[in-house]
Structure formats: C-alpha cells, structure tokens
mmCIF file of C-alpha atoms in Angstrom:
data_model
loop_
_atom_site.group_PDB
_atom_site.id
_atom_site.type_symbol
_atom_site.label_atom_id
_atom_site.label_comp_id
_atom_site.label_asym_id
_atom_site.label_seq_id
_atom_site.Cartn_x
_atom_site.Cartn_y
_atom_site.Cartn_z
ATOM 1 C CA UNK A 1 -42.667 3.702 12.456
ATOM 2 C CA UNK A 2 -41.704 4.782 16.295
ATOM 3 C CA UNK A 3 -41.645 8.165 17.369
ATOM 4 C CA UNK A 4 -38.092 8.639 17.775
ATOM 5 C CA UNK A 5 -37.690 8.210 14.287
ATOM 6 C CA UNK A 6 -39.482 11.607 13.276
ATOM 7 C CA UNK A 7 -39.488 15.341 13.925
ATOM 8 C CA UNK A 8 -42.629 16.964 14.884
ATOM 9 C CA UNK A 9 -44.072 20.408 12.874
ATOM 10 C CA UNK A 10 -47.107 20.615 14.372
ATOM 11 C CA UNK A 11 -48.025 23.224 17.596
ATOM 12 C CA UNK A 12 -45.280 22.331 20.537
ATOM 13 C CA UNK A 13 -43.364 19.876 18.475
ATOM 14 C CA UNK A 14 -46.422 17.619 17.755
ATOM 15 C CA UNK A 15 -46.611 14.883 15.136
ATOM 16 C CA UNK A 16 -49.250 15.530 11.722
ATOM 17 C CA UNK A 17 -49.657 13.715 9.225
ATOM 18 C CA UNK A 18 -47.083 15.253 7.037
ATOM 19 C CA UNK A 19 -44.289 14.783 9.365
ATOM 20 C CA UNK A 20 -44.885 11.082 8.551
ATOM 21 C CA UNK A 21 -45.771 11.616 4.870
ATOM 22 C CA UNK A 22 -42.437 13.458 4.746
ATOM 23 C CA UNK A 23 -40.584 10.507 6.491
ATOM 24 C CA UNK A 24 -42.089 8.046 3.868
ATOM 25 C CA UNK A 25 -41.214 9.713 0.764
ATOM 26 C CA UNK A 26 -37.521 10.618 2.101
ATOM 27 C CA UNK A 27 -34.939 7.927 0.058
ATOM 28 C CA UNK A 28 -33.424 5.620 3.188
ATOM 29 C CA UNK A 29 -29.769 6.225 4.099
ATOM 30 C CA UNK A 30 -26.918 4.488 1.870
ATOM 31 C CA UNK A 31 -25.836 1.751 3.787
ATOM 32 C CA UNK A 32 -22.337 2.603 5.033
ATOM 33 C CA UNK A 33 -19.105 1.011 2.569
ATOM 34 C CA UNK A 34 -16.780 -0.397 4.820
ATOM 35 C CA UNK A 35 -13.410 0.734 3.622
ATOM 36 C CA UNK A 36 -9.437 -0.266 4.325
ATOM 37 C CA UNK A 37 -9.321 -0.053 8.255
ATOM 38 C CA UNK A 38 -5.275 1.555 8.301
ATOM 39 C CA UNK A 39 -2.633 -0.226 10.713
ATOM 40 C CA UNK A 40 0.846 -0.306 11.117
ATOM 41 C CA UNK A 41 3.836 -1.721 12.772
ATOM 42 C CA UNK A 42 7.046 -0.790 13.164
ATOM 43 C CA UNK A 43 10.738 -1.854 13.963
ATOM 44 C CA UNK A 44 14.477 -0.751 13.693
ATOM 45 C CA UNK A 45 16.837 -3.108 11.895
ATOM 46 C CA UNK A 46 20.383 -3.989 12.222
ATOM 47 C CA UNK A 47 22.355 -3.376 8.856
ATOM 48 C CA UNK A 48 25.715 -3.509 9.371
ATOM 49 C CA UNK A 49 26.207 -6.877 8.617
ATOM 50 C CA UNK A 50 24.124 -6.710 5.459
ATOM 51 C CA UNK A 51 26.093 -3.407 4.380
ATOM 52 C CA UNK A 52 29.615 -5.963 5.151
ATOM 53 C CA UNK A 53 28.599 -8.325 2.704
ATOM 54 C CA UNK A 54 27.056 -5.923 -0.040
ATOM 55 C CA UNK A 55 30.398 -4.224 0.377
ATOM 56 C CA UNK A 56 32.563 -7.410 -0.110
ATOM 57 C CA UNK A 57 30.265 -7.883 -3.563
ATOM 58 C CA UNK A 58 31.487 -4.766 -4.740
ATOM 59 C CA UNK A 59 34.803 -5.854 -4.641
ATOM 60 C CA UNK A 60 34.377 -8.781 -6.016
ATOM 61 C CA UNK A 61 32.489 -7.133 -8.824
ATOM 62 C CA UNK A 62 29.421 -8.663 -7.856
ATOM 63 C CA UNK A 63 27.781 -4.956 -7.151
ATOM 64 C CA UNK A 64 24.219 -6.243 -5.505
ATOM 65 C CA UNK A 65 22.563 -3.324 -3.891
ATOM 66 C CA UNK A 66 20.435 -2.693 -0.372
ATOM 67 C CA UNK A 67 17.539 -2.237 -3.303
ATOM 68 C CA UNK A 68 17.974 -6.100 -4.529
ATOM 69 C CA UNK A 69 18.314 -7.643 -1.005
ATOM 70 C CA UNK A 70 14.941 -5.485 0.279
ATOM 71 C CA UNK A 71 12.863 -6.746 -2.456
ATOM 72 C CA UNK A 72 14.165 -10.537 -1.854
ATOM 73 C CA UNK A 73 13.893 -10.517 1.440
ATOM 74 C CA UNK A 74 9.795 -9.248 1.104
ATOM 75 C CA UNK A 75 9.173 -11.563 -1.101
ATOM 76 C CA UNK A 76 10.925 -14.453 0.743
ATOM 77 C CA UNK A 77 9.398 -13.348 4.110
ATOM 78 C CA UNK A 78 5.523 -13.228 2.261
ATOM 79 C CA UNK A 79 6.268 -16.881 1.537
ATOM 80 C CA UNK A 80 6.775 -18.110 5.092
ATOM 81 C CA UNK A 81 4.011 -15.882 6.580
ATOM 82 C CA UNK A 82 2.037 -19.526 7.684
ATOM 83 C CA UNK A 83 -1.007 -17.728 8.640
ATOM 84 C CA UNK A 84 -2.370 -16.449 5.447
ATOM 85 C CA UNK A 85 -1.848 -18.497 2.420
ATOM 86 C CA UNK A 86 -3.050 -15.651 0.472
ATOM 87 C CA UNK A 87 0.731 -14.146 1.172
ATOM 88 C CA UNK A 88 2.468 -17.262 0.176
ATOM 89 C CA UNK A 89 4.051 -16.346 -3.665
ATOM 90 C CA UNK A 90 2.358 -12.956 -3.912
ATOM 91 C CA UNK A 91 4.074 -10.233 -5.818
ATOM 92 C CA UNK A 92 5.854 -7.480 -4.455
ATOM 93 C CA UNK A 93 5.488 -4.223 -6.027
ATOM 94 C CA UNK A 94 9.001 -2.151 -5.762
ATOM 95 C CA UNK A 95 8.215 1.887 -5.941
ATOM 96 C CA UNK A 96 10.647 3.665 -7.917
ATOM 97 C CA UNK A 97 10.161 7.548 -9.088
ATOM 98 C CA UNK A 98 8.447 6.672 -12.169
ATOM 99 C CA UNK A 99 6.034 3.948 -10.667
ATOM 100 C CA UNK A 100 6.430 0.995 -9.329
ATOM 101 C CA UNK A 101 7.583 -2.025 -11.025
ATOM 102 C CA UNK A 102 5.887 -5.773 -10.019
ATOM 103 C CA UNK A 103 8.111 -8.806 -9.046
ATOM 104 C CA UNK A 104 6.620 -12.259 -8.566
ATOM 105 C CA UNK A 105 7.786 -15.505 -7.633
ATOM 106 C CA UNK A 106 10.989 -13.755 -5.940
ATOM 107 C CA UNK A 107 12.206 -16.942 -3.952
ATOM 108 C CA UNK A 108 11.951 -18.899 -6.966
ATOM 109 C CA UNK A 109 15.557 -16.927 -8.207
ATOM 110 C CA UNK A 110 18.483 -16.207 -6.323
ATOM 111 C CA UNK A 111 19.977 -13.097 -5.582
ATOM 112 C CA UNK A 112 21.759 -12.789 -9.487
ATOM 113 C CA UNK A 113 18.485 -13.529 -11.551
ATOM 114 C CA UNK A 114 16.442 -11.223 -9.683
ATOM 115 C CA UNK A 115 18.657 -8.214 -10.210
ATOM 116 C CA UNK A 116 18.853 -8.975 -13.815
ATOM 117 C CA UNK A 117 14.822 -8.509 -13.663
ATOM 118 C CA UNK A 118 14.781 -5.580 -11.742
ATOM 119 C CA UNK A 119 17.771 -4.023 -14.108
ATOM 120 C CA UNK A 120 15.940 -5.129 -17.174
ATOM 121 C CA UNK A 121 12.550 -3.415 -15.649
ATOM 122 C CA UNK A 122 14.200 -0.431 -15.112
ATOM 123 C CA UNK A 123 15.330 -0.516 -18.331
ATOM 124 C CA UNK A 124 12.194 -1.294 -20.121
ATOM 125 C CA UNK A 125 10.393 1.920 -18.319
ATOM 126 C CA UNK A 126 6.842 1.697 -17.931
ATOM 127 C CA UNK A 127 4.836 2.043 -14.943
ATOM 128 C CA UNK A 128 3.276 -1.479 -13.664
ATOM 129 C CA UNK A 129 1.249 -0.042 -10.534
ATOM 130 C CA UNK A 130 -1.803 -1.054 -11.986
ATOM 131 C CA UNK A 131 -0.373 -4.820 -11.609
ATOM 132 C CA UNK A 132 -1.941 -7.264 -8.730
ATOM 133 C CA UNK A 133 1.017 -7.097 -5.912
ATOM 134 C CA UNK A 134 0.013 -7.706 -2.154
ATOM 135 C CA UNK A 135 2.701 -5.618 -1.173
ATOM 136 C CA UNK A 136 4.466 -2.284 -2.569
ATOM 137 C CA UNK A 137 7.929 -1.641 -0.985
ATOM 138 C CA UNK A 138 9.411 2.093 -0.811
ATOM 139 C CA UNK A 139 13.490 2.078 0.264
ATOM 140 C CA UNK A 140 14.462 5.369 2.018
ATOM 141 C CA UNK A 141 18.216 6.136 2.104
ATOM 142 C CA UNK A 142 18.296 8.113 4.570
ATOM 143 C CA UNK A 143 19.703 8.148 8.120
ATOM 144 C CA UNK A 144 17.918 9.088 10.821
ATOM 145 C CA UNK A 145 14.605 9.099 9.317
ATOM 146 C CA UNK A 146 11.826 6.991 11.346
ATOM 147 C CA UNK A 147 8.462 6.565 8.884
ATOM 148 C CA UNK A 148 5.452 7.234 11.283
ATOM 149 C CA UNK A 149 2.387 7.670 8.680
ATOM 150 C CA UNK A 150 2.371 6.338 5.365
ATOM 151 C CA UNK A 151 -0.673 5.035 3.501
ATOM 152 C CA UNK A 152 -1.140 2.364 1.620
ATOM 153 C CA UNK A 153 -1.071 2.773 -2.349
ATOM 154 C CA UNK A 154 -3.983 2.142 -4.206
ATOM 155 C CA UNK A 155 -4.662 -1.802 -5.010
ATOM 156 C CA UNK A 156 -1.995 -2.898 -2.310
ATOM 157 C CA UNK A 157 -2.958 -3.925 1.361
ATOM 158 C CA UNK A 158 0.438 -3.821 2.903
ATOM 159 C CA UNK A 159 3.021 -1.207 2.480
ATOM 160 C CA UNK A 160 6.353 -1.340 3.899
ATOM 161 C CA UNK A 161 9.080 1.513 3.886
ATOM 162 C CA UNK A 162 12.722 0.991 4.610
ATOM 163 C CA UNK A 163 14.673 4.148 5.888
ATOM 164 C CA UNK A 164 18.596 2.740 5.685
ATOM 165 C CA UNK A 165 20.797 4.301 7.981
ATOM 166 C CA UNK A 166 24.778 3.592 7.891
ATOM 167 C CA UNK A 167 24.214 0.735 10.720
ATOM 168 C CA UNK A 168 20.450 0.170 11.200
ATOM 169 C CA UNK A 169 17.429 0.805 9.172
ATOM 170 C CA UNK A 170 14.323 2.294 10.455
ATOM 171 C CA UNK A 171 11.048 0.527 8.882
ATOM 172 C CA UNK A 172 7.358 0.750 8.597
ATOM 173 C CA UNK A 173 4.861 -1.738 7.700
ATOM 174 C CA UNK A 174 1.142 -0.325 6.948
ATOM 175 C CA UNK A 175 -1.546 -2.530 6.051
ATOM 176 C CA UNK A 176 -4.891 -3.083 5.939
ATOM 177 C CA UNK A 177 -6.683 -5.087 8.522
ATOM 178 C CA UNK A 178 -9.542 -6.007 6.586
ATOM 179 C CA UNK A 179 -7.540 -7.650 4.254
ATOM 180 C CA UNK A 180 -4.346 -8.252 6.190
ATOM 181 C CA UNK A 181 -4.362 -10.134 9.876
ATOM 182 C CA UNK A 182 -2.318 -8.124 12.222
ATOM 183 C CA UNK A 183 -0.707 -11.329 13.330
ATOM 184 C CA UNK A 184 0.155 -12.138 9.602
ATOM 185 C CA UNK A 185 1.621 -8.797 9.178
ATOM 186 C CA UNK A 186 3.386 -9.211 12.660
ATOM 187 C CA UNK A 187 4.874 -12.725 11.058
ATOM 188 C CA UNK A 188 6.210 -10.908 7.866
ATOM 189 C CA UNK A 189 7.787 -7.930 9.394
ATOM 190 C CA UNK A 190 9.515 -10.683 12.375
ATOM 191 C CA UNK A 191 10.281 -12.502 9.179
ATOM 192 C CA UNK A 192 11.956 -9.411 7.050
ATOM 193 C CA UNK A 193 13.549 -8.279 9.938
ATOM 194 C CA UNK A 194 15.436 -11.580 10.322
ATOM 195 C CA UNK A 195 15.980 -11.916 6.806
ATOM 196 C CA UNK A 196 17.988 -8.566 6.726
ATOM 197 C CA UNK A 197 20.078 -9.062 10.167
ATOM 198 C CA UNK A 198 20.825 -12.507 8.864
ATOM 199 C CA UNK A 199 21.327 -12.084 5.147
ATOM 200 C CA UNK A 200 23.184 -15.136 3.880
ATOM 201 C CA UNK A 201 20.065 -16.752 3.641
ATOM 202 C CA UNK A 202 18.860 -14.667 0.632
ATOM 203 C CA UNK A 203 21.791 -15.975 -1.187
ATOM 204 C CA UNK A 204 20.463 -19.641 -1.525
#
C-alpha cells in the first residue's frame, strides 16, 4: 500500500495500524460500467418535392403517406451506410403511440408492399419494442419544431426524429457512439437526407 491511499487517525493525522487494517477489510470499488456515450447530429430537409409527389398519389388513389416514405428511406439509407456492415439490412423500428412496430428487410419491397406491412401492423396491434431494430424512427408533424435532445429508446443505438414542416423537415439523429461510428451515422443521415430531397428513388 502507499500512503496516499489511506487516511490517518492517529495524533496529527498519523498512520496506526488500524488505519491500514481498516483499508484491508474495506470491499474494493466496483469497477466503473461503461454505458451508451449520447451523440447527435442534425439537419433540415427539403420536402416540397416529396410532398408534390405524395400529393399526385393521392389523386391517383395511390394515398402513400410522409410515414411510408420515412421508414423506406431509413431503411434504404442503413443499407448503403459502407462503413459499418452491422447497418447493412438492420431493422428499423417505427414509434407509433402504442409502441413501436419493427420493419426489416425494407429495400427488399417497394414502396406498395411495405405499406401493406405497416397497415397490416397497425392493424394487428401489439407492441414490438422489445424486437432487435438498430434504429427506432419518431415522425413529428409539426412545423417549426427543431428536435434538440432526444434519447435513445431502450435496445436501439440510433434514434432519428423527423419534424415535417409544409416545405422542409427539421431532423435529429441520436446515437450511441459506442455502438454507432459518428462517421457511420454522418453517412446515414447524408444518405436519408438525399433519399427524401430526391424521392423517386424509393419507388424502385
């Protein structure tokens, strides 16, 4: 033992022999749990093309919503993230009131297929949250709204939250950064955001 390590009872401070006895029989420290080290990044979105196109669906009776082209468009941009291959065909897990619901294999299915799945999920009920997903996904319709602080749900190391305006959408991406490398998580949110300014893509 050194010195430093122990507190001294004796006259002026000094060291006896139960100050060290004392030391001895204490239990050592837990060794400290390294836990999710929070991050985020952030970026505003252009909708208004996106919002064009969902409206010319509607009128064609083909009524996909902003909730069907967010969840493709994280799943599709987790596939090309090159730098983890951990991201590559992970499930997204969309938050709804109730729960969340889990989607996997999103860019296996168009645009059609998948809303069938989510309407058929929603339709089902349940809660799938305790479900393996890499990523839960929260849609905000509200204008205005920037997300500055939002943590992570339990048994997901990335979060992202989508506040839709009438022209741009204002979105958050938390993750963990023991888990999730913050250029991987810069290479899906550049990926999303392209996705979503660009959305024909999501139709193949």
């Amino acid at each position: 033992l050194t010195l430093e390590v122990l507190t001294g009872s004796g006259p002026n401070g000094r060291i006896v022999a139960a100050d060290i006895e004392a030391h001895v029989a204490r239990p050592p420290a837990p060794a400290a749990v390294s836990g999710p080290q929070a991050s985020a990044l952030g970026t505003t979105i252009q909708l208004t093309t996106l919002l064009q196109l969902l409206a010319g669906f509607a009128d064609a009776d083909t009524p996909f919503t902003l909730e069907d082209v967010v969840l493709r468009a994280a799943g599709c941009a987790l596939d090309d993230v090159p730098q983890s291959h951990s991201l590559a065909g992970a499930p997204v897990a969309l938050e709804q009131q109730s729960g969340q619901l889990v989607f996997a294999d999103i860019r296996k299915g168009s645009l059609g297929p998948l809303r069938a799945r989510r309407l058929a999920a929603i339709e089902a009920g349940g809660d799938q949250s305790s479900e393996p997903a890499a990523l839960s996904l929260k849609l905000l319709t509200a204008s205005d709204i920037r997300p500055v602080m939002m943590p992570l749900k339990p048994g997901r190391n990335m979060r992202l939250v989508l506040a839709a305006g009438p022209a741009t959408g204002e979105c958050l991406l938390s993750f963990d950064a023991t888990q999730v490398s913050e250029d991987a998580a810069t290479e899906f949110l550049t990926r999303f955001k392209a996705y979503l300014e660009l959305p024909l893509r999501l139709l193949a």
